[in-house]
Amino acid sequence: MTVAGCGDAFGAGGRFNTCFLVHAGGRTLALDFGASSLIALKKLGLASTDVDAVVVSHLHGDHYGGLPFLLLDSQYEARRRRPLKLLGPPGMGARLPVLMEAMFTGTWRTAWRFPMSVDDLPLRTPTEIAGFTVESFEVIHPSGAPATALRVRHGERLLAFSGDTAWTDALVDVADGADLLILECMGRGKGRYGVVPSHLDMETIEAKRSSLRARRIMLTHMGPGMLTEEAAAHARARGYMLARDGLVVEV
């Protein structure tokens, strides 16, 4: 897995918006594709045409706002020919055309040079996507449509991703048996930048950690309070991995 971007909506620490590239069996699945994700891929020297599918956790700009850029780059710059599948929570099929038209009027009617599909991913229904099995779970994060966490399986390996969410017991199911759980941690839990509504924080994660039965936990989507040297040292001492743009991890 390549961390193309692990930042929050406001670019804390100069990090790119959320985008995790999962590679297996010669295929690549992107988990989220935020507004800056195409830039992130190009900075890392990664070809967007290698992405077979994008699964979006929820419909906020820092998680799916880069899809119009991806589509237009695929059409005009990368001159993509391979099929591209775009999936997200219920509402994705209706919201993406609106986003595309708001950003680049008239482009949704483009005669795409590559096979392209946009679909809603049904909740708690394992779905085969580009050689991976993906299952989504509704979590708590207002976005005008269900926000979801994701489980991605390939062979014996299981990757889990919380998306953005306040604490919910659904995360127990999401984390269960995962080789790696990517868990958002916006704040520290107290003080300035400590608690952010509809997001997780370090204090909450620590209180619930025993219920998260994943082999490893990587913290992501960290705000300014979590990006201090003190906060990072505390998290590492507690056994957490910390995401950073460009990091490559074997799941």
Coordinates of N, CA and C in Angstrom, one line a residue:
M1 N 0.8 -1.2 0.0 CA 0.0 0.0 0.0 C 0.9 1.2 0.0
T2 N 0.5 2.2 -0.9 CA 1.2 3.5 -0.9 C 0.3 4.6 -0.4
V3 N 0.8 5.3 0.6 CA 0.1 6.5 1.1 C 0.4 7.7 0.2
A4 N -0.5 7.9 -0.7 CA -0.4 9.1 -1.6 C -0.7 10.3 -0.9
G5 N -1.7 10.3 0.0 CA -2.0 11.5 0.8 C -2.7 11.0 2.1
C6 N -2.4 11.7 3.2 CA -3.0 11.3 4.5 C -3.4 12.5 5.3
G7 N -3.5 13.7 4.6 CA -3.8 14.9 5.3 C -5.3 15.1 5.6
D8 N -5.6 16.2 6.4 CA -6.9 16.5 6.7 C -7.5 17.4 5.6
A9 N -8.6 18.0 5.8 CA -9.2 18.8 4.7 C -8.5 20.2 4.6
F10 N -7.7 20.5 5.6 CA -7.1 21.9 5.5 C -5.6 21.8 5.3
G11 N -5.1 20.6 4.9 CA -3.7 20.5 4.5 C -2.7 20.7 5.7
A12 N -3.1 20.3 6.9 CA -2.3 20.4 8.1 C -0.9 19.7 7.8
G13 N 0.1 20.4 8.1 CA 1.5 19.8 7.9 C 1.9 19.8 6.5
G14 N 1.2 20.5 5.6 CA 1.5 20.4 4.2 C 1.2 19.1 3.5
R15 N 0.3 18.3 4.1 CA 0.0 17.0 3.6 C -1.1 17.0 2.5
F16 N -1.0 16.1 1.6 CA -2.1 16.0 0.6 C -3.3 15.3 1.2
N17 N -4.5 15.6 0.5 CA -5.7 15.0 0.9 C -5.6 13.4 0.8
T18 N -6.6 12.8 1.5 CA -6.6 11.3 1.7 C -6.6 10.6 0.4
C19 N -5.7 9.7 0.2 CA -5.7 8.7 -0.9 C -4.7 7.6 -0.6
F20 N -5.2 6.4 -0.5 CA -4.4 5.2 -0.2 C -4.4 4.3 -1.4
L21 N -3.3 3.9 -2.0 CA -3.3 3.1 -3.1 C -2.9 1.6 -2.7
V22 N -3.8 0.7 -3.0 CA -3.6 -0.7 -2.5 C -3.3 -1.5 -3.8
H23 N -2.1 -2.1 -3.7 CA -1.6 -2.9 -4.9 C -1.6 -4.4 -4.6
A24 N -2.1 -5.2 -5.5 CA -2.0 -6.6 -5.3 C -2.4 -7.3 -6.6
G25 N -1.8 -8.4 -7.0 CA -2.1 -9.1 -8.2 C -2.1 -8.3 -9.4
G26 N -1.2 -7.3 -9.5 CA -1.1 -6.5 -10.7 C -2.2 -5.5 -10.9
R27 N -3.0 -5.3 -9.8 CA -4.1 -4.3 -9.9 C -3.9 -3.3 -8.8
T28 N -4.5 -2.1 -9.0 CA -4.4 -1.0 -8.0 C -5.7 -0.5 -7.7
L29 N -6.1 -0.4 -6.4 CA -7.3 0.1 -5.9 C -7.0 1.3 -5.1
A30 N -7.6 2.5 -5.4 CA -7.5 3.7 -4.6 C -8.6 3.8 -3.6
L31 N -8.3 4.0 -2.3 CA -9.2 4.3 -1.3 C -9.2 5.8 -1.1
D32 N -10.3 6.5 -1.6 CA -10.5 7.9 -1.6 C -9.6 8.6 -2.6
F33 N -10.0 9.7 -3.1 CA -9.2 10.5 -4.0 C -9.6 11.9 -3.8
G34 N -8.9 12.6 -2.8 CA -9.3 13.9 -2.5 C -8.8 14.9 -3.5
A35 N -9.2 16.2 -3.2 CA -9.0 17.3 -4.2 C -7.5 17.4 -4.7
S36 N -6.5 17.0 -3.9 CA -5.1 17.2 -4.2 C -4.5 15.8 -4.6
S37 N -5.3 14.8 -4.8 CA -4.7 13.5 -4.9 C -4.0 13.3 -6.3
L38 N -4.5 13.9 -7.3 CA -3.8 13.7 -8.6 C -2.4 14.4 -8.5
I39 N -2.3 15.5 -7.9 CA -1.0 16.1 -7.7 C -0.1 15.2 -6.9
A40 N -0.7 14.6 -5.8 CA 0.1 13.7 -5.0 C 0.7 12.5 -5.8
L41 N -0.1 11.9 -6.7 CA 0.4 10.8 -7.5 C 1.5 11.3 -8.4
K42 N 1.3 12.5 -9.0 CA 2.4 12.9 -9.9 C 3.7 13.3 -9.2
K43 N 3.5 13.8 -8.0 CA 4.7 14.1 -7.2 C 5.5 12.8 -6.8
L44 N 4.8 11.7 -6.6 CA 5.4 10.4 -6.3 C 5.8 9.7 -7.5
G45 N 5.5 10.2 -8.7 CA 5.9 9.5 -9.9 C 5.0 8.3 -10.2
L46 N 3.8 8.4 -9.7 CA 2.9 7.2 -9.9 C 1.9 7.6 -11.1
A47 N 1.6 6.6 -11.9 CA 0.7 6.8 -13.0 C -0.7 6.7 -12.6
S48 N -1.5 7.7 -12.9 CA -2.9 7.5 -12.6 C -3.6 6.5 -13.4
T49 N -3.0 6.2 -14.6 CA -3.6 5.1 -15.4 C -3.4 3.7 -14.9
D50 N -2.6 3.6 -13.8 CA -2.4 2.3 -13.2 C -3.5 2.0 -12.2
V51 N -4.3 3.0 -11.8 CA -5.4 2.9 -10.9 C -6.6 2.2 -11.6
D52 N -7.0 1.0 -11.2 CA -8.1 0.3 -11.8 C -9.5 0.8 -11.3
A53 N -9.5 1.2 -10.0 CA -10.8 1.6 -9.4 C -10.5 2.5 -8.2
V54 N -11.5 3.3 -8.0 CA -11.5 4.2 -6.8 C -12.7 3.9 -6.0
V55 N -12.5 3.6 -4.7 CA -13.6 3.5 -3.8 C -13.6 4.6 -2.8
V56 N -14.6 5.4 -2.7 CA -14.7 6.6 -1.9 C -15.4 6.2 -0.6
S57 N -14.8 6.7 0.6 CA -15.4 6.4 1.9 C -16.6 7.3 2.1
H58 N -16.5 8.6 1.8 CA -17.6 9.5 2.0 C -17.5 10.8 1.1
L59 N -18.6 11.5 1.0 CA -18.6 12.5 -0.1 C -18.3 13.9 0.5
H60 N -17.1 14.1 0.9 CA -16.5 15.4 1.2 C -15.3 15.6 0.3
G61 N -15.1 16.9 0.0 CA -14.1 17.2 -1.0 C -12.7 16.7 -0.8
D62 N -12.3 16.6 0.4 CA -10.9 16.1 0.7 C -10.9 14.5 0.6
H63 N -12.0 13.9 0.2 CA -12.0 12.5 0.0 C -12.5 12.0 -1.4
Y64 N -13.2 12.9 -2.1 CA -13.6 12.5 -3.5 C -13.5 13.7 -4.4
G65 N -13.1 14.9 -3.9 CA -13.0 16.1 -4.8 C -12.0 16.0 -5.9
G66 N -11.1 15.0 -5.9 CA -10.1 14.9 -6.9 C -10.6 14.1 -8.1
L67 N -11.8 13.5 -8.0 CA -12.3 12.7 -9.2 C -12.4 13.4 -10.5
P68 N -13.0 14.7 -10.5 CA -13.1 15.4 -11.7 C -11.7 15.6 -12.4
F69 N -10.7 15.9 -11.6 CA -9.3 16.1 -12.1 C -8.8 14.8 -12.7
L70 N -9.1 13.7 -11.9 CA -8.6 12.3 -12.4 C -9.3 12.0 -13.8
L71 N -10.5 12.3 -13.9 CA -11.2 11.9 -15.1 C -10.7 12.8 -16.3
L72 N -10.5 14.1 -16.1 CA -10.1 14.9 -17.2 C -8.6 14.7 -17.5
D73 N -7.8 14.4 -16.5 CA -6.4 14.0 -16.8 C -6.4 12.7 -17.6
S74 N -7.2 11.8 -17.2 CA -7.3 10.5 -17.9 C -7.7 10.7 -19.4
Q75 N -8.6 11.6 -19.6 CA -9.1 11.9 -21.0 C -8.1 12.6 -21.9
Y76 N -7.5 13.7 -21.3 CA -6.7 14.6 -22.2 C -5.2 14.5 -22.0
E77 N -4.7 14.2 -20.8 CA -3.2 14.2 -20.6 C -2.7 12.7 -20.7
A78 N -3.2 11.9 -19.8 CA -2.8 10.5 -19.7 C -3.3 9.7 -20.9
R79 N -4.4 10.1 -21.5 CA -5.0 9.4 -22.7 C -5.2 7.9 -22.3
R80 N -5.9 7.8 -21.2 CA -6.2 6.5 -20.7 C -7.0 5.6 -21.7
R81 N -6.8 4.3 -21.6 CA -7.5 3.4 -22.4 C -8.1 2.3 -21.5
R82 N -7.5 2.0 -20.3 CA -8.0 1.0 -19.4 C -9.3 1.4 -18.8
P83 N -10.2 0.5 -18.5 CA -11.4 0.8 -17.8 C -11.1 1.4 -16.4
L84 N -12.0 2.3 -15.9 CA -11.9 2.9 -14.6 C -13.3 2.8 -13.9
K85 N -13.2 2.2 -12.7 CA -14.5 2.1 -12.0 C -14.4 3.0 -10.8
L86 N -15.5 3.8 -10.6 CA -15.6 4.7 -9.4 C -16.8 4.3 -8.6
L87 N -16.5 4.0 -7.3 CA -17.6 3.6 -6.4 C -17.6 4.4 -5.1
G88 N -18.7 4.5 -4.5 CA -18.8 5.2 -3.2 C -20.1 4.9 -2.5
P89 N -20.3 5.6 -1.4 CA -21.5 5.3 -0.6 C -22.8 5.6 -1.4
P90 N -23.9 5.1 -0.9 CA -25.2 5.5 -1.6 C -25.3 7.0 -1.7
G91 N -25.5 7.5 -3.0 CA -25.5 8.9 -3.3 C -24.4 9.3 -4.2
M92 N -23.4 8.5 -4.3 CA -22.2 8.8 -5.1 C -22.6 8.9 -6.6
G93 N -23.5 8.0 -7.1 CA -23.9 8.1 -8.5 C -24.6 9.4 -8.8
A94 N -25.2 10.0 -7.9 CA -25.9 11.3 -8.1 C -25.0 12.5 -7.9
R95 N -24.2 12.4 -6.9 CA -23.4 13.5 -6.5 C -22.2 13.8 -7.4
L96 N -21.5 12.8 -7.9 CA -20.4 13.0 -8.7 C -20.7 13.8 -10.0
P97 N -21.7 13.5 -10.7 CA -22.0 14.4 -11.9 C -22.2 15.9 -11.5
V98 N -22.9 16.1 -10.4 CA -23.1 17.5 -9.9 C -21.8 18.1 -9.6
L99 N -20.9 17.4 -8.9 CA -19.5 18.0 -8.6 C -18.8 18.3 -9.9
M100 N -18.8 17.4 -10.8 CA -18.1 17.5 -12.1 C -18.6 18.8 -12.8
E101 N -19.9 18.9 -12.9 CA -20.5 20.1 -13.6 C -20.2 21.4 -12.9
A102 N -20.1 21.4 -11.5 CA -19.8 22.6 -10.8 C -18.4 23.0 -11.0
M103 N -17.5 22.1 -11.2 CA -16.1 22.4 -11.3 C -15.7 22.7 -12.8
F104 N -16.3 21.9 -13.7 CA -15.9 22.0 -15.1 C -17.2 21.8 -15.9
T105 N -17.9 22.9 -16.1 CA -19.3 22.8 -16.7 C -19.2 22.2 -18.1
G106 N -20.1 21.2 -18.3 CA -20.3 20.6 -19.6 C -19.5 19.3 -19.7
T107 N -18.5 19.1 -18.8 CA -17.6 18.0 -19.0 C -18.2 16.6 -18.7
W108 N -19.3 16.6 -17.9 CA -19.8 15.3 -17.6 C -20.4 14.6 -18.8
R109 N -20.7 15.4 -19.9 CA -21.2 14.8 -21.1 C -20.0 14.4 -22.1
T110 N -18.8 14.4 -21.6 CA -17.6 14.0 -22.4 C -17.8 12.6 -22.9
A111 N -17.4 12.4 -24.2 CA -17.4 11.0 -24.7 C -16.0 10.4 -24.3
W112 N -16.0 9.7 -23.2 CA -14.8 9.2 -22.6 C -14.1 8.2 -23.5
R113 N -12.8 8.4 -23.7 CA -12.0 7.5 -24.5 C -11.8 6.1 -23.9
F114 N -12.2 6.0 -22.6 CA -11.9 4.8 -21.8 C -13.3 4.3 -21.2
P115 N -13.5 3.0 -21.0 CA -14.7 2.6 -20.3 C -14.7 3.1 -18.8
M116 N -15.7 3.8 -18.5 CA -15.8 4.4 -17.1 C -17.2 4.2 -16.5
S117 N -17.2 3.8 -15.3 CA -18.5 3.6 -14.6 C -18.5 4.2 -13.2
V118 N -19.7 4.7 -12.8 CA -19.8 5.3 -11.5 C -21.0 4.6 -10.8
D119 N -20.8 4.0 -9.6 CA -21.8 3.2 -9.0 C -21.8 3.5 -7.4
D120 N -23.0 3.3 -6.9 CA -23.1 3.3 -5.4 C -22.7 1.9 -4.9
L121 N -21.9 1.9 -3.8 CA -21.5 0.6 -3.2 C -22.5 0.3 -2.0
P122 N -23.2 -0.8 -2.1 CA -24.2 -1.1 -1.1 C -23.5 -1.4 0.2
L123 N -24.1 -1.0 1.3 CA -23.6 -1.2 2.7 C -23.6 -2.6 3.1
R124 N -22.5 -3.0 3.8 CA -22.3 -4.4 4.4 C -22.6 -5.5 3.4
T125 N -22.2 -5.3 2.2 CA -22.3 -6.2 1.1 C -21.0 -6.4 0.4
P126 N -20.3 -7.5 0.7 CA -19.0 -7.8 0.0 C -19.1 -7.7 -1.5
T127 N -18.3 -6.9 -2.1 CA -18.4 -6.6 -3.6 C -17.0 -6.8 -4.2
E128 N -17.0 -7.5 -5.3 CA -15.7 -7.7 -6.1 C -15.4 -6.4 -6.9
I129 N -14.3 -5.8 -6.7 CA -13.9 -4.6 -7.4 C -12.4 -4.7 -7.8
A130 N -12.2 -4.9 -9.1 CA -10.8 -4.9 -9.6 C -9.9 -5.9 -8.9
G131 N -10.5 -7.1 -8.7 CA -9.7 -8.1 -8.0 C -9.6 -8.1 -6.5
F132 N -10.3 -7.1 -5.9 CA -10.4 -7.0 -4.5 C -11.8 -7.2 -4.0
T133 N -12.0 -7.7 -2.8 CA -13.3 -7.7 -2.2 C -13.5 -6.6 -1.2
V134 N -14.4 -5.7 -1.4 CA -14.6 -4.5 -0.6 C -16.0 -4.6 0.1
E135 N -16.0 -4.2 1.4 CA -17.2 -4.1 2.1 C -17.2 -2.8 2.9
S136 N -18.4 -2.1 2.8 CA -18.5 -0.8 3.5 C -19.4 -0.9 4.7
F137 N -19.1 -0.1 5.7 CA -19.9 0.0 6.9 C -20.2 1.4 7.3
E138 N -21.5 1.7 7.5 CA -21.9 3.1 7.8 C -21.3 3.5 9.2
V139 N -20.7 4.7 9.2 CA -20.1 5.3 10.4 C -20.8 6.7 10.6
I140 N -20.2 7.5 11.5 CA -20.9 8.8 11.9 C -20.0 10.0 11.4
H141 N -20.4 10.6 10.3 CA -19.7 11.7 9.8 C -20.6 12.4 8.8
P142 N -21.3 13.5 9.2 CA -22.3 14.1 8.3 C -21.6 14.6 7.0
S143 N -22.2 14.1 5.8 CA -21.6 14.4 4.5 C -22.7 14.5 3.4
G144 N -24.0 14.5 3.8 CA -25.1 14.5 2.9 C -25.4 13.2 2.3
A145 N -24.7 12.2 2.7 CA -24.9 10.8 2.3 C -24.3 9.9 3.4
P146 N -24.5 8.6 3.4 CA -23.9 7.8 4.4 C -22.4 7.9 4.3
A147 N -21.7 8.1 5.4 CA -20.2 8.0 5.5 C -19.9 6.6 5.8
T148 N -18.8 6.1 5.3 CA -18.5 4.7 5.5 C -17.1 4.4 5.8
A149 N -16.9 3.3 6.5 CA -15.6 2.7 6.7 C -15.5 1.5 5.7
L150 N -14.3 1.1 5.4 CA -14.1 0.1 4.4 C -13.2 -1.1 4.8
R151 N -13.5 -2.3 4.4 CA -12.7 -3.4 4.5 C -12.3 -3.9 3.1
V152 N -11.0 -4.1 2.9 CA -10.6 -4.5 1.6 C -9.8 -5.8 1.7
R153 N -10.2 -6.9 1.1 CA -9.5 -8.2 1.2 C -9.0 -8.6 -0.2
H154 N -7.7 -9.1 -0.1 CA -7.1 -9.7 -1.3 C -6.4 -11.0 -0.8
G155 N -6.9 -12.1 -1.2 CA -6.3 -13.4 -0.7 C -6.5 -13.5 0.8
E156 N -5.4 -13.7 1.5 CA -5.4 -13.8 2.9 C -5.2 -12.5 3.7
R157 N -5.0 -11.4 2.9 CA -4.7 -10.1 3.5 C -5.9 -9.3 3.6
L158 N -6.0 -8.6 4.8 CA -7.2 -7.7 5.0 C -6.8 -6.4 5.5
L159 N -7.2 -5.3 4.8 CA -6.9 -4.0 5.1 C -8.2 -3.3 5.5
A160 N -8.2 -2.5 6.6 CA -9.4 -1.8 7.1 C -9.1 -0.3 7.1
F161 N -10.1 0.5 6.8 CA -10.0 1.9 6.8 C -11.2 2.6 7.4
S162 N -11.0 3.4 8.4 CA -12.1 4.0 9.1 C -12.9 5.1 8.3
G163 N -12.2 5.7 7.3 CA -12.8 6.9 6.8 C -12.8 7.9 7.8
D164 N -13.6 8.9 7.7 CA -13.8 10.0 8.8 C -15.0 9.6 9.6
T165 N -14.8 9.7 10.9 CA -16.0 9.3 11.8 C -15.7 9.7 13.2
A166 N -16.8 9.9 13.9 CA -16.8 9.9 15.4 C -16.8 8.4 15.8
W167 N -16.5 8.2 17.1 CA -16.6 6.8 17.5 C -17.9 6.2 17.3
T168 N -17.9 5.0 16.8 CA -19.1 4.1 16.6 C -18.7 2.7 16.7
D169 N -19.6 1.9 17.3 CA -19.3 0.5 17.5 C -19.1 -0.3 16.1
A170 N -19.5 0.3 15.0 CA -19.3 -0.3 13.7 C -17.8 -0.5 13.5
L171 N -17.0 0.4 14.1 CA -15.5 0.2 13.9 C -15.0 -1.1 14.5
V172 N -15.7 -1.6 15.4 CA -15.3 -2.9 16.0 C -15.3 -4.0 14.9
D173 N -16.4 -4.0 14.1 CA -16.6 -4.9 13.0 C -15.6 -4.6 11.9
V174 N -15.4 -3.3 11.6 CA -14.4 -2.9 10.6 C -13.0 -3.4 10.9
A175 N -12.6 -3.3 12.1 CA -11.2 -3.6 12.5 C -11.0 -5.1 12.7
D176 N -12.0 -5.9 12.9 CA -11.9 -7.3 13.3 C -11.1 -8.1 12.4
G177 N -9.9 -8.6 12.8 CA -9.1 -9.5 12.1 C -8.2 -8.8 11.0
A178 N -8.2 -7.5 10.9 CA -7.5 -6.8 9.9 C -6.0 -6.9 10.1
D179 N -5.2 -7.1 9.1 CA -3.8 -7.0 9.2 C -3.3 -5.6 9.4
L180 N -4.0 -4.6 8.9 CA -3.7 -3.2 9.1 C -5.0 -2.4 9.2
L181 N -5.2 -1.6 10.2 CA -6.3 -0.7 10.3 C -5.8 0.7 10.2
I182 N -6.3 1.4 9.1 CA -6.0 2.8 9.0 C -7.1 3.6 9.7
L183 N -6.7 4.3 10.7 CA -7.7 4.9 11.6 C -7.4 6.4 11.7
E184 N -8.5 7.2 11.4 CA -8.3 8.6 11.5 C -8.2 9.1 12.9
C185 N -7.4 10.1 13.1 CA -7.1 10.7 14.4 C -6.9 12.1 14.3
M186 N -7.9 12.9 14.3 CA -7.9 14.3 14.0 C -7.2 15.2 15.1
G187 N -7.5 14.8 16.3 CA -7.0 15.6 17.5 C -6.4 14.7 18.6
R188 N -6.0 15.4 19.6 CA -5.4 14.7 20.8 C -6.4 14.3 21.8
G189 N -7.5 15.1 21.9 CA -8.5 14.8 22.9 C -8.8 15.8 23.9
K190 N -7.9 16.8 24.0 CA -8.1 17.9 25.0 C -7.2 19.1 24.5
G191 N -7.6 20.3 25.0 CA -6.9 21.5 24.6 C -7.2 21.9 23.2
R192 N -6.4 22.9 22.7 CA -6.6 23.4 21.4 C -6.3 22.3 20.4
Y193 N -7.2 22.2 19.3 CA -7.1 21.2 18.3 C -7.3 19.8 18.9
G194 N -7.9 19.7 20.1 CA -7.9 18.4 20.7 C -9.1 17.6 20.3
V195 N -10.3 18.1 20.4 CA -11.5 17.4 20.0 C -12.2 18.1 18.8
V196 N -12.4 17.3 17.7 CA -13.0 17.9 16.5 C -14.3 17.1 16.3
P197 N -15.5 17.8 16.2 CA -16.7 17.1 16.1 C -16.7 16.2 14.9
S198 N -17.3 15.0 15.0 CA -17.5 14.0 14.0 C -16.2 13.4 13.5
H199 N -15.1 13.5 14.4 CA -13.8 12.9 14.1 C -13.4 12.1 15.4
L200 N -12.4 11.3 15.2 CA -11.8 10.6 16.3 C -10.6 11.4 16.8
D201 N -10.3 11.1 18.1 CA -9.1 11.7 18.7 C -8.3 10.7 19.4
M202 N -7.1 11.0 19.8 CA -6.2 10.0 20.5 C -6.8 9.5 21.8
E203 N -7.4 10.4 22.5 CA -8.0 10.0 23.8 C -9.1 8.9 23.6
T204 N -9.9 9.2 22.7 CA -11.0 8.2 22.4 C -10.5 6.9 21.9
I205 N -9.5 7.0 21.0 CA -8.9 5.8 20.4 C -8.3 4.9 21.5
E206 N -7.6 5.6 22.4 CA -6.9 4.8 23.5 C -8.0 4.1 24.4
A207 N -9.1 4.8 24.6 CA -10.1 4.3 25.5 C -10.8 3.1 24.8
K208 N -10.8 3.0 23.5 CA -11.5 2.0 22.8 C -10.6 1.0 22.2
R209 N -9.3 1.1 22.3 CA -8.3 0.3 21.6 C -8.5 -1.2 21.8
S210 N -8.8 -1.6 23.0 CA -8.9 -3.0 23.3 C -10.0 -3.7 22.4
S211 N -11.0 -2.9 21.9 CA -12.0 -3.5 21.1 C -11.7 -3.5 19.6
L212 N -10.6 -2.9 19.3 CA -10.2 -2.9 17.9 C -9.2 -4.0 17.6
R213 N -9.7 -5.1 17.1 CA -8.9 -6.3 17.0 C -8.2 -6.4 15.7
A214 N -7.3 -5.4 15.4 CA -6.5 -5.4 14.2 C -5.0 -5.6 14.6
R215 N -4.2 -6.3 13.7 CA -2.8 -6.6 14.1 C -2.0 -5.3 14.2
R216 N -2.2 -4.3 13.3 CA -1.5 -3.1 13.4 C -2.5 -1.9 13.2
I217 N -2.2 -0.8 13.8 CA -3.1 0.4 13.6 C -2.2 1.5 13.1
M218 N -2.6 2.1 12.0 CA -1.9 3.3 11.5 C -2.8 4.5 11.6
L219 N -2.3 5.6 12.2 CA -3.1 6.8 12.4 C -3.0 7.7 11.2
T220 N -4.1 8.3 10.8 CA -4.1 9.2 9.6 C -5.0 10.4 9.8
H221 N -5.0 11.3 8.8 CA -6.0 12.4 8.8 C -5.7 13.2 10.1
M222 N -4.5 13.4 10.5 CA -4.1 14.1 11.7 C -4.1 15.6 11.5
G223 N -4.7 16.3 12.5 CA -4.7 17.7 12.5 C -3.5 18.3 13.2
P224 N -3.4 19.6 13.3 CA -2.2 20.2 13.9 C -1.8 19.7 15.2
G225 N -2.7 19.4 16.1 CA -2.4 18.9 17.4 C -1.8 17.6 17.5
M226 N -2.0 16.8 16.4 CA -1.4 15.4 16.4 C -0.1 15.4 15.6
L227 N 0.2 16.5 15.0 CA 1.5 16.6 14.2 C 2.6 17.2 14.9
T228 N 2.5 17.4 16.2 CA 3.6 17.9 17.0 C 4.5 16.8 17.3
E229 N 5.8 17.1 17.6 CA 6.8 16.0 18.0 C 6.3 15.3 19.2
E230 N 5.7 16.0 20.1 CA 5.3 15.4 21.4 C 4.2 14.4 21.1
A231 N 3.2 14.8 20.3 CA 2.1 13.9 20.0 C 2.5 12.7 19.3
A232 N 3.4 12.9 18.3 CA 3.9 11.8 17.5 C 4.7 10.8 18.3
A233 N 5.5 11.3 19.2 CA 6.3 10.4 20.1 C 5.4 9.6 21.0
H234 N 4.4 10.2 21.5 CA 3.4 9.5 22.4 C 2.7 8.4 21.6
A235 N 2.3 8.7 20.4 CA 1.6 7.7 19.6 C 2.5 6.5 19.3
R236 N 3.7 6.8 18.9 CA 4.7 5.7 18.6 C 5.0 4.9 19.8
A237 N 5.1 5.5 21.0 CA 5.4 4.8 22.2 C 4.2 3.9 22.6
R238 N 3.0 4.2 22.1 CA 1.8 3.4 22.4 C 1.7 2.3 21.4
G239 N 2.6 2.3 20.4 CA 2.5 1.2 19.4 C 1.8 1.5 18.1
Y240 N 1.4 2.8 17.9 CA 0.7 3.1 16.6 C 1.7 3.5 15.5
M241 N 1.4 3.1 14.3 CA 2.1 3.6 13.2 C 1.5 4.9 12.8
L242 N 2.4 5.8 12.2 CA 1.9 7.1 11.8 C 2.0 7.2 10.3
A243 N 0.9 7.6 9.6 CA 0.9 7.7 8.2 C 1.7 9.0 7.8
R244 N 2.3 9.0 6.7 CA 2.9 10.1 6.1 C 2.9 10.0 4.5
D245 N 2.8 11.1 3.9 CA 2.7 11.0 2.4 C 3.9 10.3 1.8
G246 N 3.7 9.4 0.9 CA 4.8 8.7 0.3 C 5.2 7.4 1.0
L247 N 4.6 7.1 2.2 CA 5.0 5.9 2.9 C 4.4 4.7 2.1
V248 N 5.3 3.6 2.0 CA 4.9 2.4 1.4 C 4.9 1.3 2.5
V249 N 3.8 0.6 2.7 CA 3.6 -0.4 3.7 C 3.2 -1.7 3.2
E250 N 3.8 -2.8 3.6 CA 3.3 -4.2 3.3 C 2.2 -4.5 4.2
V251 N 1.1 -4.8 3.7 CA -0.1 -5.2 4.6 C 0.0 -6.6 5.0

